[in-house]
Amino acid sequence: MSALMADAAAKQPVVTLLRAHLACARMEFRAALTYRTAYLSSFAMMLLQIWLLTVVWKALYDGREEVDGLGLTTMTAYATLTTLQYHLVSPWRSSPIDQRVREGKVAVDLLRPVGFPGQMLAGQLGWASAAVPVLLVALPFALLIGAGQAPASTAAGFAYPVALIGALLVNQLLGLLLGMVSFWTLEVSGALMAYRFVAQFFSGALVPLWFMPGPIRAAAEWLPFQATAYTPAAVYLGQVEGVGIAAALGVQLAWIAALGTLASFVWSRARRRVLSQGG
């Protein structure tokens, strides 16, 4: 991600640059909490989704203790984790970049002492962090209905937060890349709909990778989406252990580096297309 902010970092002290990005994140965090109806509605829908997934998986297991070696408790815990993670690692709204491009506000953004990709990425992270209070309430609910469980091991407990941060960064970089497509198309709503379906499916948020047919699972493992949902959940539940945990975290780190580099390249091309359309 440092590559995204190289031009701004060269002109400012690191501490000043960090404060500027934190200010961008703080503004979006407050904006997310401003829309209380949408905020509370998403909270209610998330609790309903957790309960429904628990009911569905119990019905699918139909009294059996295990399916393909996986117990019902593990499956309901996986469904709960991926649901909670989705509300944290995924932006609660589409990237604001396309709207700012259409309205010409991007010209104002470029005058700020913080690089444009850095502003947008910090804002996305600030908006996503508004999910934390909701998750703190949802966790006891999940445990109450039997949809949660403790980490599989001490190592899993320590590795899970790291994997969750990795998932957050991978997903936000993907969102940043999608948003920057608007410099060529002005509108990304169609691409966003397709992206959400592909990302949710191949991330393992809808169906765990271990239930996917061989070719589809192989494709999912080669795409970055599995790093946003499956990886942290699999680490937490002990589906990857020992050296496998380090390998999973390494894959996340590799995707962060690759996507950050790609975002820097796309921005170097996108900035040439900036033109003021008003605002």
C-alpha positions as CSV (number, residue, x, y, z in Angstrom):
1,M,0.0,0.0,0.0
2,S,3.0,2.3,0.5
3,A,3.3,2.4,-3.3
4,L,-0.2,4.0,-3.5
5,M,1.0,7.0,-1.4
6,A,4.6,7.3,-2.7
7,D,4.1,10.7,-4.3
8,A,2.5,12.2,-1.2
9,A,4.9,10.5,1.2
10,A,7.9,12.1,-0.6
11,K,6.6,15.6,0.3
12,Q,5.4,15.1,3.9
13,P,6.7,13.6,7.2
14,V,5.4,10.1,7.9
15,V,3.6,11.3,11.0
16,T,1.8,14.1,9.2
17,L,0.8,11.7,6.4
18,L,-0.5,9.2,8.9
19,R,-2.6,11.8,10.7
20,A,-4.1,12.9,7.4
21,H,-5.1,9.4,6.5
22,L,-6.6,8.8,9.9
23,A,-8.6,12.0,9.5
24,C,-10.0,10.6,6.2
25,A,-10.9,7.3,7.9
26,R,-12.5,9.2,10.9
27,M,-14.7,11.3,8.6
28,E,-16.1,8.2,6.8
29,F,-16.6,6.4,10.2
30,R,-18.8,9.3,11.4
31,A,-20.6,9.4,8.1
32,A,-21.5,5.7,8.4
33,L,-22.9,6.2,11.9
34,T,-24.9,9.2,10.6
35,Y,-27.3,7.0,8.6
36,R,-28.8,5.4,11.6
37,T,-31.7,3.7,9.8
38,A,-29.5,1.9,7.3
39,Y,-27.0,1.1,10.1
40,L,-29.6,-0.5,12.4
41,S,-31.3,-2.2,9.4
42,S,-28.1,-3.9,8.4
43,F,-27.6,-5.0,12.0
44,A,-31.1,-6.6,12.1
45,M,-30.6,-8.3,8.8
46,M,-27.2,-9.7,9.9
47,L,-28.8,-11.2,13.0
48,L,-31.6,-12.7,10.9
49,Q,-29.1,-14.1,8.4
50,I,-27.1,-15.8,11.2
51,W,-30.2,-17.4,12.6
52,L,-31.5,-18.5,9.2
53,L,-28.1,-20.0,8.2
54,T,-28.1,-22.0,11.5
55,V,-31.6,-23.3,10.8
56,V,-30.7,-24.2,7.2
57,W,-27.5,-26.1,8.1
58,K,-29.3,-28.0,10.9
59,A,-31.9,-29.1,8.4
60,L,-29.3,-30.1,5.8
61,Y,-27.5,-32.2,8.3
62,D,-30.8,-33.8,9.2
63,G,-29.6,-35.3,12.5
64,R,-26.2,-36.5,11.1
65,E,-23.2,-35.7,13.2
66,E,-20.9,-35.2,10.3
67,V,-20.9,-34.6,6.5
68,D,-17.6,-35.2,4.7
69,G,-15.9,-35.2,8.1
70,L,-17.2,-31.8,9.1
71,G,-19.5,-31.6,12.2
72,L,-22.6,-29.4,12.3
73,T,-21.1,-27.2,15.0
74,T,-18.1,-26.5,12.8
75,M,-20.4,-25.7,9.8
76,T,-22.7,-23.3,11.7
77,A,-19.7,-21.6,13.2
78,Y,-18.2,-21.2,9.7
79,A,-21.4,-19.7,8.4
80,T,-21.6,-17.3,11.4
81,L,-17.9,-16.2,11.0
82,T,-18.2,-15.5,7.3
83,T,-21.4,-13.5,7.9
84,L,-19.8,-11.4,10.6
85,Q,-16.6,-11.0,8.6
86,Y,-18.6,-9.9,5.5
87,H,-19.9,-6.9,7.5
88,L,-16.4,-6.0,8.6
89,V,-14.2,-6.6,5.6
90,S,-16.6,-5.6,2.9
91,P,-17.4,-1.9,2.3
92,W,-20.9,-1.1,3.5
93,R,-21.5,0.9,0.3
94,S,-20.0,0.9,-3.1
95,S,-16.8,2.9,-3.6
96,P,-17.4,6.6,-3.6
97,I,-14.9,7.0,-6.5
98,D,-17.3,6.8,-9.4
99,Q,-19.6,9.4,-7.8
100,R,-16.7,11.8,-7.2
101,V,-15.5,11.3,-10.8
102,R,-19.0,12.0,-12.3
103,E,-19.4,15.1,-10.2
104,G,-15.9,16.4,-10.8
105,K,-15.1,16.3,-7.1
106,V,-12.0,14.3,-7.8
107,A,-10.3,17.5,-9.0
108,V,-10.7,18.8,-5.5
109,D,-9.4,15.6,-4.0
110,L,-6.2,15.9,-6.1
111,L,-5.5,19.3,-4.5
112,R,-5.3,17.8,-1.0
113,P,-2.0,17.0,0.6
114,V,-2.8,13.3,0.6
115,G,-2.6,11.0,-2.5
116,F,-6.0,10.2,-4.0
117,P,-5.8,6.4,-3.6
118,G,-4.7,6.9,0.0
119,Q,-7.7,9.1,0.7
120,M,-10.1,6.6,-0.8
121,L,-8.6,3.6,0.8
122,A,-8.5,5.3,4.3
123,G,-12.1,6.3,3.8
124,Q,-13.2,2.8,2.9
125,L,-11.4,1.4,6.0
126,G,-13.1,4.1,8.2
127,W,-16.5,3.2,6.8
128,A,-15.9,-0.5,7.3
129,S,-14.7,0.0,10.9
130,A,-18.2,1.3,11.7
131,A,-19.2,-2.4,11.7
132,V,-17.2,-3.1,14.9
133,P,-19.9,-2.0,17.4
134,V,-22.4,-4.2,15.5
135,L,-20.1,-7.2,15.7
136,L,-19.6,-6.8,19.4
137,V,-23.3,-7.2,19.9
138,A,-23.8,-9.9,17.3
139,L,-21.2,-12.3,18.8
140,P,-23.1,-12.9,22.0
141,F,-26.2,-13.5,19.9
142,A,-24.4,-16.1,17.8
143,L,-23.2,-17.9,20.9
144,L,-26.7,-17.8,22.4
145,I,-28.3,-19.7,19.5
146,G,-25.4,-22.1,19.2
147,A,-23.9,-20.7,16.1
148,G,-20.5,-19.9,17.5
149,Q,-17.5,-21.6,19.1
150,A,-14.1,-20.9,20.5
151,P,-11.0,-20.9,18.3
152,A,-9.8,-24.4,17.5
153,S,-6.4,-23.8,19.3
154,T,-4.3,-21.2,20.9
155,A,-2.4,-20.7,17.6
156,A,-5.7,-20.3,15.8
157,G,-6.8,-17.7,18.4
158,F,-3.6,-15.6,17.8
159,A,-3.5,-16.1,14.0
160,Y,-7.2,-15.2,13.4
161,P,-6.9,-11.4,14.1
162,V,-3.9,-11.3,11.7
163,A,-5.9,-13.2,9.1
164,L,-8.9,-10.9,9.6
165,I,-6.7,-7.8,9.0
166,G,-5.3,-9.4,5.9
167,A,-8.8,-10.1,4.7
168,L,-9.8,-6.5,5.3
169,L,-6.9,-5.1,3.4
170,V,-7.3,-7.5,0.4
171,N,-11.0,-6.7,0.1
172,Q,-10.5,-2.9,0.4
173,L,-7.8,-3.0,-2.3
174,L,-10.1,-4.9,-4.6
175,G,-12.8,-2.3,-3.9
176,L,-10.3,0.5,-4.7
177,L,-9.4,-1.1,-8.0
178,L,-13.1,-1.5,-8.9
179,G,-13.8,2.1,-8.0
180,M,-10.9,3.4,-10.2
181,V,-12.5,1.7,-13.3
182,S,-14.9,4.7,-13.2
183,F,-12.1,6.9,-14.6
184,W,-12.8,5.0,-17.9
185,T,-16.5,4.2,-17.6
186,L,-17.9,6.8,-15.2
187,E,-20.4,4.2,-14.0
188,V,-19.5,1.0,-12.2
189,S,-22.9,-0.2,-10.8
190,G,-23.1,-3.0,-13.4
191,A,-19.6,-4.2,-12.7
192,L,-20.2,-3.9,-9.0
193,M,-23.2,-6.2,-9.2
194,A,-21.2,-8.8,-11.1
195,Y,-18.2,-8.3,-8.7
196,R,-20.3,-8.9,-5.6
197,F,-21.7,-12.2,-6.9
198,V,-18.2,-13.5,-8.0
199,A,-16.5,-12.2,-4.9
200,Q,-19.1,-13.7,-2.5
201,F,-19.1,-17.1,-4.2
202,F,-15.3,-17.6,-4.7
203,S,-14.5,-16.2,-1.3
204,G,-16.3,-19.1,0.3
205,A,-18.8,-16.9,2.0
206,L,-21.8,-18.7,0.5
207,V,-20.3,-22.2,0.2
208,P,-17.1,-23.3,2.0
209,L,-14.3,-24.2,-0.3
210,W,-14.2,-27.7,1.1
211,F,-17.7,-28.4,-0.3
212,M,-16.8,-27.1,-3.8
213,P,-16.2,-29.5,-6.7
214,G,-12.5,-29.9,-7.6
215,P,-12.2,-27.6,-10.6
216,I,-14.2,-24.8,-8.9
217,R,-12.2,-25.1,-5.7
218,A,-9.0,-25.0,-7.7
219,A,-10.2,-21.7,-9.3
220,A,-11.2,-20.3,-6.0
221,E,-7.7,-21.0,-4.5
222,W,-6.0,-19.1,-7.4
223,L,-8.2,-16.0,-7.0
224,P,-7.8,-13.4,-4.3
225,F,-11.4,-13.7,-3.0
226,Q,-10.7,-16.7,-0.8
227,A,-8.3,-14.6,1.3
228,T,-11.3,-12.4,2.3
229,A,-13.6,-15.0,3.9
230,Y,-12.4,-18.6,3.7
231,T,-8.9,-18.0,5.0
232,P,-9.7,-16.3,8.3
233,A,-12.6,-18.7,9.0
234,A,-10.5,-21.8,8.2
235,V,-7.7,-20.5,10.5
236,Y,-10.2,-19.9,13.3
237,L,-11.8,-23.3,13.0
238,G,-8.6,-25.2,12.7
239,Q,-9.1,-26.3,9.1
240,V,-5.5,-25.1,8.5
241,E,-3.0,-25.7,11.2
242,G,0.7,-25.4,11.9
243,V,2.7,-24.6,8.8
244,G,-0.6,-24.3,7.0
245,I,-1.5,-21.1,9.0
246,A,1.8,-19.5,8.0
247,A,1.2,-20.4,4.4
248,A,-2.4,-19.0,4.4
249,L,-1.2,-15.7,6.0
250,G,1.6,-15.6,3.4
251,V,-0.9,-16.0,0.6
252,Q,-2.8,-13.0,2.0
253,L,0.4,-11.0,2.2
254,A,1.3,-11.8,-1.4
255,W,-2.2,-10.7,-2.6
256,I,-1.9,-7.4,-0.6
257,A,1.4,-6.7,-2.3
258,A,0.2,-7.7,-5.7
259,L,-3.1,-5.7,-5.5
260,G,-1.3,-2.7,-4.0
261,T,1.2,-2.7,-6.9
262,L,-1.7,-3.1,-9.4
263,A,-3.7,-0.3,-7.8
264,S,-0.6,2.0,-8.0
265,F,-0.2,1.1,-11.7
266,V,-3.9,1.7,-12.5
267,W,-3.8,5.0,-10.7
268,S,-0.8,6.1,-12.7
269,R,-3.0,5.7,-15.8
270,A,-6.2,6.9,-14.3
271,R,-4.8,10.3,-13.1
272,R,-4.1,11.2,-16.8
273,R,-7.8,10.9,-17.5
274,V,-8.9,13.3,-14.8
275,L,-11.0,16.1,-16.0
276,S,-13.4,18.5,-14.2
277,Q,-17.1,17.9,-14.8
278,G,-18.3,20.3,-12.2
279,G,-18.4,20.3,-8.4
